[in-house]
XYZ file of C-alpha atoms in Angstrom:
625
model
C 23.020 -49.399 30.040
C 20.834 -46.272 29.884
C 18.824 -45.249 26.848
C 20.792 -42.013 26.524
C 24.146 -43.811 26.397
C 22.747 -46.481 24.067
C 21.867 -43.916 21.435
C 25.458 -42.640 21.506
C 27.279 -45.967 21.297
C 24.953 -48.379 19.490
C 26.638 -48.165 16.109
C 30.093 -48.833 17.561
C 29.149 -52.085 19.307
C 30.997 -55.081 17.765
C 28.165 -57.384 16.659
C 24.436 -58.181 16.796
C 24.793 -60.082 20.066
C 26.344 -57.068 21.767
C 23.785 -54.707 20.236
C 20.824 -56.882 21.218
C 22.146 -57.381 24.748
C 22.624 -53.606 25.094
C 19.041 -52.988 24.020
C 17.709 -55.535 26.507
C 19.831 -54.002 29.235
C 18.287 -50.608 28.539
C 14.735 -52.008 28.483
C 15.151 -53.971 31.737
C 17.392 -51.544 33.632
C 14.687 -50.635 36.143
C 12.030 -52.424 38.114
C 9.706 -52.392 35.092
C 10.533 -52.703 31.371
C 10.773 -49.264 29.748
C 11.147 -48.262 26.084
C 12.087 -44.610 25.584
C 10.594 -43.830 22.187
C 12.765 -40.913 21.089
C 15.987 -42.622 22.152
C 15.007 -45.831 20.371
C 14.007 -43.854 17.262
C 17.381 -42.101 17.332
C 19.084 -45.505 17.391
C 16.930 -46.633 14.462
C 17.750 -43.541 12.389
C 21.455 -43.768 13.095
C 21.915 -47.456 12.277
C 21.087 -49.022 8.920
C 21.602 -52.701 9.711
C 19.209 -55.580 10.358
C 19.513 -56.829 13.910
C 19.412 -60.614 14.415
C 18.896 -61.204 18.136
C 16.342 -63.634 19.591
C 15.773 -61.668 22.783
C 15.173 -58.412 20.923
C 12.825 -60.202 18.501
C 10.724 -61.260 21.505
C 10.606 -57.634 22.742
C 9.466 -56.491 19.298
C 6.704 -59.091 19.150
C 5.507 -58.143 22.621
C 5.446 -54.425 21.768
C 3.414 -55.176 18.654
C 0.916 -57.243 20.667
C 0.331 -54.754 23.462
C 0.420 -51.477 21.513
C -2.817 -49.741 22.542
C -2.205 -46.088 21.659
C -0.124 -43.955 19.293
C 2.899 -43.942 21.596
C 2.767 -47.724 21.836
C 2.425 -48.145 18.077
C 5.343 -45.807 17.472
C 7.473 -47.673 20.015
C 6.682 -50.976 18.310
C 7.608 -49.477 14.924
C 10.868 -48.076 16.312
C 11.750 -51.480 17.755
C 10.859 -53.221 14.494
C 13.019 -50.735 12.592
C 16.160 -52.333 14.037
C 15.094 -55.740 12.749
C 13.532 -55.002 9.346
C 14.514 -51.399 8.581
C 12.650 -48.180 9.210
C 10.706 -48.241 5.911
C 9.409 -51.775 6.564
C 8.486 -50.837 10.134
C 6.504 -47.801 8.984
C 4.867 -49.906 6.283
C 3.667 -52.283 9.020
C 2.422 -49.378 11.132
C 0.693 -47.627 8.225
C -1.028 -50.837 7.185
C -2.345 -51.265 10.712
C -3.588 -47.664 10.864
C -5.382 -47.954 7.527
C -7.147 -51.272 8.196
C -9.641 -50.421 9.498
C -9.271 -46.804 8.498
C -8.999 -44.286 11.325
C -10.393 -40.758 11.179
C -8.349 -37.947 9.660
C -7.815 -36.445 13.119
C -6.541 -39.763 14.491
C -4.184 -40.278 11.553
C -2.840 -36.757 11.875
C -2.211 -37.318 15.595
C -0.284 -40.504 14.821
C 1.791 -38.656 12.245
C 2.622 -36.007 14.843
C 3.892 -38.716 17.222
C 6.075 -40.245 14.498
C 7.462 -36.842 13.535
C 8.152 -35.834 17.126
C 9.915 -39.117 17.793
C 12.018 -38.821 14.640
C 10.689 -41.908 12.888
C 9.733 -39.523 10.069
C 11.801 -36.463 9.303
C 12.579 -33.724 6.834
C 15.651 -35.353 5.328
C 14.319 -38.682 4.102
C 16.317 -40.289 1.281
C 14.827 -40.574 -2.204
C 12.509 -43.544 -2.460
C 12.120 -43.946 1.286
C 8.531 -42.722 1.477
C 7.473 -44.964 -1.403
C 8.962 -47.911 0.466
C 6.858 -46.999 3.528
C 3.563 -47.394 1.671
C 1.573 -50.567 2.360
C -0.411 -52.325 -0.359
C -3.257 -49.968 -1.246
C -5.682 -52.299 -3.020
C -9.306 -51.663 -2.100
C -12.542 -53.353 -3.186
C -13.949 -50.127 -4.681
C -12.828 -46.607 -5.524
C -14.555 -45.035 -2.516
C -12.443 -47.166 -0.183
C -9.364 -46.545 -2.333
C -9.914 -42.791 -1.948
C -10.251 -43.175 1.832
C -7.070 -45.235 2.082
C -5.055 -42.814 -0.067
C -6.260 -39.814 1.911
C -5.421 -41.696 5.100
C -1.924 -42.484 3.864
C -1.352 -38.826 3.019
C -2.494 -37.843 6.529
C -0.003 -40.328 7.987
C 2.697 -38.661 5.880
C 1.736 -35.213 7.138
C 0.579 -33.965 3.747
C -2.090 -31.661 5.185
C 0.266 -29.850 7.579
C 3.116 -27.474 6.955
C 6.118 -29.758 6.993
C 9.309 -28.493 5.283
C 8.966 -28.030 1.529
C 11.589 -30.669 0.709
C 9.708 -33.311 2.714
C 6.385 -32.201 1.260
C 7.784 -32.444 -2.255
C 9.092 -35.945 -1.513
C 5.536 -36.983 -0.565
C 4.356 -35.590 -3.903
C 7.125 -37.181 -5.987
C 7.201 -40.571 -4.279
C 3.602 -41.166 -3.211
C 0.814 -38.837 -4.364
C 1.806 -38.147 -7.964
C 2.712 -41.771 -8.843
C -0.607 -42.891 -7.340
C -2.496 -40.314 -9.417
C -0.767 -41.325 -12.651
C -1.340 -45.019 -11.949
C -5.018 -44.454 -11.155
C -5.536 -42.400 -14.317
C -3.847 -45.064 -16.438
C -6.019 -47.770 -14.851
C -9.228 -45.828 -15.483
C -9.824 -45.170 -11.775
C -11.084 -41.693 -12.546
C -12.609 -40.966 -9.113
C -9.336 -41.801 -7.334
C -7.224 -39.919 -9.869
C -9.327 -36.735 -9.648
C -9.448 -36.941 -5.845
C -5.657 -37.147 -5.754
C -5.521 -34.087 -7.991
C -7.675 -32.283 -5.435
C -5.362 -33.319 -2.587
C -2.319 -32.151 -4.540
C -4.019 -28.867 -5.368
C -5.164 -28.155 -1.822
C -2.035 -29.233 0.028
C 0.828 -28.830 -2.448
C -0.003 -26.162 -5.008
C -1.007 -23.762 -2.230
C 2.385 -24.130 -0.563
C 3.743 -21.707 -3.178
C 1.325 -19.211 -4.670
C 3.067 -18.608 -7.986
C 2.238 -19.223 -11.621
C 5.509 -21.068 -12.187
C 4.821 -23.502 -9.337
C 1.306 -24.214 -10.592
C 2.472 -24.658 -14.181
C 5.309 -26.984 -13.201
C 3.166 -29.375 -11.223
C -0.164 -29.236 -13.027
C 1.786 -29.960 -16.185
C 2.891 -33.242 -14.591
C -0.617 -34.619 -14.060
C -3.023 -32.796 -16.401
C -2.180 -34.873 -19.530
C -2.881 -38.145 -17.702
C -6.199 -36.870 -16.334
C -7.221 -35.576 -19.749
C -6.423 -38.972 -21.307
C -8.476 -40.679 -18.584
C -11.384 -38.352 -19.351
C -11.234 -39.103 -23.082
C -11.962 -42.760 -22.358
C -15.344 -41.610 -20.961
C -16.175 -39.124 -23.736
C -19.481 -39.119 -25.598
C -20.016 -37.245 -28.829
C -21.872 -33.985 -28.045
C -25.381 -33.568 -29.400
C -26.027 -30.690 -31.844
C -26.546 -27.456 -29.863
C -30.074 -26.199 -29.350
C -30.434 -22.390 -29.031
C -32.396 -20.768 -26.210
C -34.540 -17.824 -27.334
C -32.607 -17.817 -30.590
C -29.174 -17.542 -28.973
C -26.481 -20.178 -28.371
C -26.688 -21.623 -24.848
C -23.561 -21.173 -22.729
C -23.157 -23.072 -19.451
C -20.819 -21.511 -16.870
C -19.544 -24.221 -14.485
C -18.412 -23.358 -10.939
C -17.397 -25.736 -8.164
C -19.116 -23.920 -5.298
C -21.819 -21.316 -4.877
C -20.080 -18.854 -2.574
C -18.956 -15.240 -2.352
C -15.269 -15.734 -3.170
C -13.564 -13.383 -5.620
C -13.751 -15.586 -8.716
C -17.509 -16.055 -8.287
C -17.925 -12.316 -7.754
C -15.945 -11.606 -10.929
C -18.231 -13.963 -12.836
C -21.333 -12.268 -11.400
C -20.104 -8.826 -12.383
C -19.225 -9.989 -15.901
C -22.553 -11.731 -16.513
C -24.518 -8.783 -15.120
C -22.650 -6.527 -17.548
C -23.341 -8.967 -20.401
C -27.030 -8.867 -19.521
C -27.019 -5.090 -19.986
C -25.610 -5.480 -23.504
C -27.478 -6.693 -26.550
C -26.096 -10.104 -25.559
C -25.201 -12.779 -28.102
C -25.736 -15.708 -25.721
C -28.167 -17.293 -23.313
C -26.284 -18.012 -20.093
C -26.912 -20.513 -17.314
C -24.617 -20.943 -14.316
C -24.147 -24.484 -13.004
C -22.929 -24.852 -9.406
C -21.781 -28.325 -8.488
C -22.220 -27.755 -4.757
C -23.430 -25.158 -2.308
C -26.418 -22.809 -2.163
C -25.660 -19.106 -1.791
C -29.004 -17.353 -2.075
C -27.417 -13.919 -2.492
C -25.416 -15.169 -5.489
C -28.478 -16.895 -6.933
C -30.591 -13.743 -6.522
C -28.068 -11.579 -8.400
C -27.969 -14.005 -11.301
C -31.745 -14.336 -11.539
C -32.169 -10.564 -11.359
C -29.940 -10.353 -14.441
C -32.116 -12.900 -16.249
C -29.525 -15.673 -15.982
C -30.608 -19.224 -15.167
C -29.195 -20.871 -12.036
C -28.680 -24.641 -11.876
C -27.687 -25.795 -8.378
C -26.833 -29.466 -8.820
C -26.598 -30.007 -5.056
C -24.225 -32.959 -5.169
C -23.509 -34.424 -1.708
C -20.563 -32.896 0.087
C -18.611 -36.151 0.075
C -19.417 -37.166 -3.510
C -16.306 -37.883 -5.642
C -15.646 -34.950 -7.965
C -15.266 -37.267 -10.971
C -18.794 -38.582 -10.342
C -20.117 -35.017 -10.231
C -18.368 -34.259 -13.512
C -19.793 -37.378 -15.166
C -23.342 -36.433 -14.161
C -22.767 -32.811 -15.198
C -21.515 -33.958 -18.616
C -24.672 -35.982 -19.206
C -26.920 -33.119 -18.109
C -25.135 -30.582 -20.327
C -25.353 -33.017 -23.217
C -29.091 -33.361 -22.692
C -29.426 -29.568 -22.446
C -27.752 -29.302 -25.876
C -25.523 -26.398 -24.838
C -23.233 -24.808 -27.411
C -20.384 -24.208 -24.972
C -19.228 -24.867 -21.409
C -17.128 -22.265 -19.614
C -15.217 -23.708 -16.652
C -14.653 -21.058 -14.006
C -11.177 -20.684 -12.564
C -10.287 -23.700 -10.402
C -8.152 -26.262 -12.271
C -9.279 -29.127 -10.000
C -11.129 -31.623 -12.176
C -10.707 -29.476 -15.276
C -8.398 -31.730 -17.307
C -10.604 -34.781 -16.714
C -13.820 -32.838 -17.393
C -12.652 -31.363 -20.683
C -11.110 -34.696 -21.678
C -14.504 -36.375 -21.395
C -16.034 -33.378 -23.268
C -18.685 -31.269 -21.538
C -19.870 -29.443 -24.661
C -19.041 -28.934 -28.354
C -16.960 -25.892 -27.355
C -14.992 -25.839 -24.085
C -13.607 -22.666 -22.524
C -11.417 -22.262 -19.465
C -11.803 -18.874 -17.801
C -8.953 -18.481 -15.309
C -8.873 -15.492 -13.007
C -5.604 -16.452 -11.375
C -2.789 -18.638 -12.691
C -2.469 -19.822 -16.270
C -0.877 -23.276 -16.246
C -1.314 -26.068 -18.832
C -4.352 -27.373 -16.973
C -6.771 -27.829 -19.879
C -5.285 -29.809 -22.794
C -8.744 -30.122 -24.395
C -9.810 -26.474 -24.104
C -10.940 -24.766 -27.303
C -10.401 -21.309 -25.807
C -8.601 -19.998 -22.734
C -9.567 -16.673 -21.178
C -7.383 -14.836 -18.666
C -6.358 -11.427 -17.426
C -2.985 -10.053 -18.538
C -2.857 -6.361 -17.712
C -0.881 -4.128 -20.026
C -0.818 -6.695 -22.841
C -2.685 -7.180 -26.091
C -5.705 -9.255 -26.966
C -3.671 -12.391 -27.737
C -1.176 -13.710 -25.185
C 1.129 -16.745 -25.213
C 1.790 -18.392 -21.822
C 4.158 -21.386 -21.757
C 3.559 -21.695 -25.490
C -0.248 -21.891 -25.027
C -2.502 -19.191 -26.564
C -4.824 -17.182 -24.334
C -7.363 -14.421 -24.980
C -6.821 -11.435 -22.735
C -9.822 -10.006 -20.877
C -9.979 -6.625 -19.116
C -10.638 -6.960 -15.405
C -14.235 -7.059 -14.228
C -15.070 -7.297 -10.555
C -17.476 -5.461 -8.285
C -15.883 -4.166 -5.064
C -18.881 -5.215 -2.924
C -18.866 -2.281 -0.535
C -21.989 -2.555 1.694
C -24.424 0.342 1.632
C -23.919 0.930 5.361
C -20.127 0.509 5.192
C -19.400 3.979 6.622
C -21.380 3.322 9.805
C -19.863 -0.129 10.238
C -16.358 1.227 9.722
C -16.802 3.947 12.325
C -17.884 1.380 14.896
C -15.083 -1.034 14.022
C -12.411 1.658 14.072
C -13.172 2.358 17.722
C -12.202 -1.217 18.587
C -8.578 -0.591 17.655
C -7.938 2.697 19.415
C -6.019 5.715 18.134
C -2.888 5.499 16.038
C -2.059 4.261 12.582
C -3.903 1.140 11.448
C -2.182 -1.016 8.826
C -3.554 -4.199 7.336
C -3.291 -7.046 4.831
C -6.622 -8.589 3.840
C -5.859 -11.919 2.196
C -6.002 -15.689 2.509
C -3.426 -16.967 4.979
C -1.252 -18.655 2.336
C -0.657 -15.256 0.703
C 0.774 -13.976 3.989
C 3.112 -16.911 4.585
C 6.122 -15.722 2.568
C 9.082 -15.045 4.931
C 10.189 -11.944 2.987
C 6.696 -10.486 3.251
C 6.602 -11.177 6.982
C 10.045 -9.586 7.404
C 8.757 -6.494 5.604
C 5.708 -6.197 7.865
C 7.857 -6.437 10.982
C 10.320 -3.854 9.652
C 7.473 -1.440 8.857
C 5.877 -1.805 12.286
C 9.198 -1.299 14.060
C 9.716 1.925 12.113
C 6.224 3.212 12.983
C 5.882 3.196 16.803
C 2.259 3.079 17.864
C 1.061 1.542 14.604
C -1.101 -1.562 14.703
C -1.324 -4.282 12.059
C -4.388 -6.399 11.199
C -4.313 -9.549 9.081
C -6.966 -12.011 7.953
C -7.440 -15.634 6.939
C -9.561 -18.690 7.484
C -7.152 -19.600 10.265
C -4.221 -17.925 11.958
C -0.636 -18.553 10.920
C 1.074 -19.607 14.169
C 4.583 -19.024 12.798
C 3.656 -15.483 11.658
C 1.904 -14.743 14.957
C 4.948 -15.947 16.902
C 7.293 -13.789 14.804
C 5.126 -10.714 15.345
C 5.016 -11.350 19.094
C 8.759 -11.955 19.290
C 9.356 -8.665 17.466
C 7.279 -6.837 20.070
C 4.991 -5.167 17.520
C 1.236 -4.601 17.780
C -0.671 -7.001 15.538
C -3.961 -8.892 15.563
C -5.429 -11.749 13.552
C -9.045 -10.791 12.768
C -10.165 -13.960 10.978
C -12.462 -14.228 7.972
C -14.156 -10.833 7.823
C -16.240 -8.717 5.465
C -13.328 -7.171 3.598
C -15.631 -4.686 1.865
C -16.064 -3.096 5.275
C -12.614 -3.690 6.761
C -10.722 -2.315 3.744
C -12.025 1.154 4.585
C -11.131 0.842 8.267
C -7.424 0.802 7.439
C -5.125 3.798 7.079
C -2.673 1.884 4.889
C -3.199 -1.288 2.839
C -0.106 -3.514 2.699
C -0.487 -5.830 -0.282
C 0.862 -9.361 0.040
C 3.720 -10.636 -2.104
C 4.932 -12.410 -4.157
C 1.233 -12.994 -4.905
C -0.725 -9.801 -4.514
C -4.340 -9.197 -3.637
C -7.429 -9.380 -5.812
C -10.852 -8.314 -4.600
C -9.516 -6.925 -1.318
C -6.978 -4.749 -3.138
C -9.744 -3.244 -5.236
C -11.864 -2.690 -2.128
C -9.018 -0.729 -0.569
C -8.681 1.413 -3.723
C -12.399 2.171 -3.971
C -12.417 3.051 -0.269
C -9.649 5.613 -0.749
C -7.043 3.733 1.289
C -3.434 4.257 0.235
C -1.876 0.999 -0.981
C 1.694 -0.297 -0.872
C 2.563 -3.062 -3.344
C 5.430 -4.512 -5.317
C 5.700 -3.728 -9.030
C 6.629 -6.180 -11.771
C 7.773 -5.697 -15.337
C 5.052 -5.734 -18.017
C 4.487 -9.288 -19.165
C 5.597 -10.799 -15.847
C 3.307 -13.426 -14.254
C 0.169 -12.270 -12.508
C 1.038 -10.463 -9.296
C -2.156 -8.805 -8.154
C -4.851 -6.290 -8.933
C -2.869 -3.291 -7.739
C 0.210 -3.941 -9.850
C -1.898 -4.935 -12.846
C -4.224 -1.958 -12.963
C -2.072 0.762 -11.407
C 1.276 0.087 -13.078
C 1.052 -2.308 -15.983
C -1.809 -0.437 -17.629
C 0.279 2.736 -17.361
C 3.372 1.060 -18.832
C 2.217 -1.656 -21.223
C 2.757 -0.773 -24.883
C -0.420 -2.640 -25.831
C -2.502 0.023 -24.064
C -3.150 2.983 -26.432
C -0.961 5.994 -25.640
C -3.921 8.317 -25.019
C -5.410 5.893 -22.530
C -2.068 5.432 -20.775
C -1.791 9.201 -20.431
C -5.302 9.469 -19.010
C -4.610 6.733 -16.492
C -1.287 8.256 -15.538
C -2.768 11.731 -15.025
C -5.136 10.439 -12.344
C -2.213 9.106 -10.317
C -0.186 12.313 -10.171
C -0.561 15.367 -7.960
C -0.920 18.981 -9.098
C 2.866 19.282 -9.499
C 3.045 16.168 -11.679
C 4.622 14.041 -8.943
C 3.830 10.342 -9.256
C 1.787 9.373 -6.218
C 2.386 5.674 -6.936
C 6.024 5.241 -7.914
C 6.856 1.617 -8.825
C 8.339 -0.302 -5.892
C 10.655 -2.933 -7.388
C 12.265 -4.333 -4.239
C 11.259 -5.317 -0.740
C 13.463 -2.499 0.587
C 11.544 0.022 -1.522
C 8.252 -1.493 -0.322
C 9.254 -1.014 3.332
C 10.570 2.504 2.746
C 7.374 3.617 0.972
C 5.142 2.144 3.687
C 7.114 3.970 6.369
C 6.993 7.224 4.362
C 3.223 6.999 3.959
C 2.790 6.009 7.595
C 4.632 9.120 8.750
C 3.060 11.602 6.292
C -0.699 11.950 6.824
C -1.115 14.403 3.943
C 0.710 12.238 1.421
C -1.226 9.182 2.543
C -4.544 10.996 2.002
C -3.441 12.215 -1.438
C -2.527 8.703 -2.529
C -5.827 7.321 -1.234
C -7.815 9.983 -3.077
C -5.884 9.309 -6.299
C -6.530 5.579 -6.328
C -10.214 6.173 -5.541
C -10.488 8.537 -8.546
C -8.700 6.009 -10.721
C -10.966 3.154 -9.603
C -14.078 5.189 -10.379
C -12.804 6.072 -13.850
C -11.372 2.738 -14.966
C -12.507 -0.140 -12.772
C -16.216 0.314 -12.140
C -17.410 0.449 -15.767
C -17.799 -3.189 -16.830
C -19.200 -2.755 -20.338
C -15.786 -3.067 -22.029
C -14.895 -6.352 -20.282
C -18.351 -7.735 -21.116
C -17.971 -6.907 -24.804
C -14.506 -8.503 -24.839
C -15.850 -11.603 -23.079
C -18.644 -12.082 -25.593
C -16.377 -11.373 -28.562
C -13.987 -14.074 -27.324
C -16.821 -16.593 -26.998
C -18.161 -15.652 -30.415
C -14.764 -16.413 -31.952
C -15.191 -20.145 -31.156
C -18.975 -20.681 -30.921
C -20.768 -21.139 -34.234
C -23.869 -19.046 -34.969
C -22.996 -16.460 -32.327
C -23.222 -13.455 -34.567
C -26.851 -12.528 -33.903
C -27.406 -10.267 -30.917
C -30.517 -9.590 -28.910
C -32.189 -6.339 -29.873
C -35.130 -6.336 -27.518
């Protein structure tokens, strides 16, 4: 019997003897024994019994003994599936791959073989993945972290498998392991699992609702774990007569949230400031960032923890150092990874979360939450949690020689209209956004599209190529330069741009972006500052009128009409692409608006310090000299 025919008829054979004999006939049909992996895996997926056949048991044992590579291991697991079930077979295979632990690359390669063969697939039944997991006990937390990461690699957690499968890995493996580790006091493992979930699950859908839904599942457990480690803070000790405030950031780098912090603290330094600030970076050393802070008179503390150090260990050391420094408050910058645990174990007498992106229930032990909610008042409720609303504050970071660089770069792309989206790759992954880009390019013959990211999106690239449109992935570039190279900036959706959107505005590049109703979740800088501040009732009427006037032409025509559907987004992009004069007028209008309302950071700085003063005792005295 051939392997192809066996896969079709296996389930209809009358008994185990007939099934086992058919399998042996397929294996020994030629001069040498052959196991066709995909055919055997198809048999295993299509039959849910437990085969009792002495001859087949001998084949299984032999395959397990001689398996020397991924194909051999997968064949042994497929054969074992018929005897013990597919979950038990994968549990055997996973246990073998994790003891001793292989490298991440090796584990990912083995996952790819299992997926290609069909031993793992998108439609696994509830509970199946949990049943695949081998015993995960390890002698210490470092090894436990390695084994859990390895298991997630075997399950394809770091690659773009279908959302339903990815969610099953979360529900059945990663999240239960996190909750169990937190309950057992394994804080390093629990926080590392939070990082894995944040990096490989939260980023699959860049929306506030997605982040709130899932962070809300694990943040309470991590906070409770942190409270078991808490020490009573020491009484604060002022620095130069002002309360000491520690800003905590994961990495010293040039990403948008760090740049927003730099701009805010520089503006605070120009005020009669109420506080003495120090910025604590857990990892990294960006000398340009450090120089800007020191020039503003702000202390820099680069803790320099090893790259592979568990985040919970870093937090524990940080907590002790902040306690010894007798700070009045700790402000955690943006990233929710580690936040619930850190605030649970108490970093300072007053704890503040400053989020520049989503606003989920990530900090149960925060005393104050700061966020940006354009077009709304000072106090905002999100998911029943109170937030203080800060005006936006970010420097566009346009290099002094940007004009010369842009002229040289523009020559690389030839004549014709140049469109672009400057964003992280996950912001460009939405199918509706990709459809819109393709529709726009088809309607503008000769136009060329540029897009950025740390790595290319193969599915997006393939769709662009199949559509026959001109597009190029340009990698991780200096967006302060590239924003001004474009003729038209196409903002990503559903999550819009941040720093890059502002860079396009300041550079006088016409933007196209989706609009959202006032009070809707954060969409992006363009929608926030160009629509919601014009519409939101919390903005004084005179200010709304002044903002609005800058975005109209001499006849009173709105140069930035709200685009409330993908169809409207495409139509406006095509209109601007075809009308050079209109495109220039829109670009000039947003540049005027940015100069008037986005580049003066004194108001955000005053709001930032007023918010801190509302929760930090003895913050009323300001510096006068």
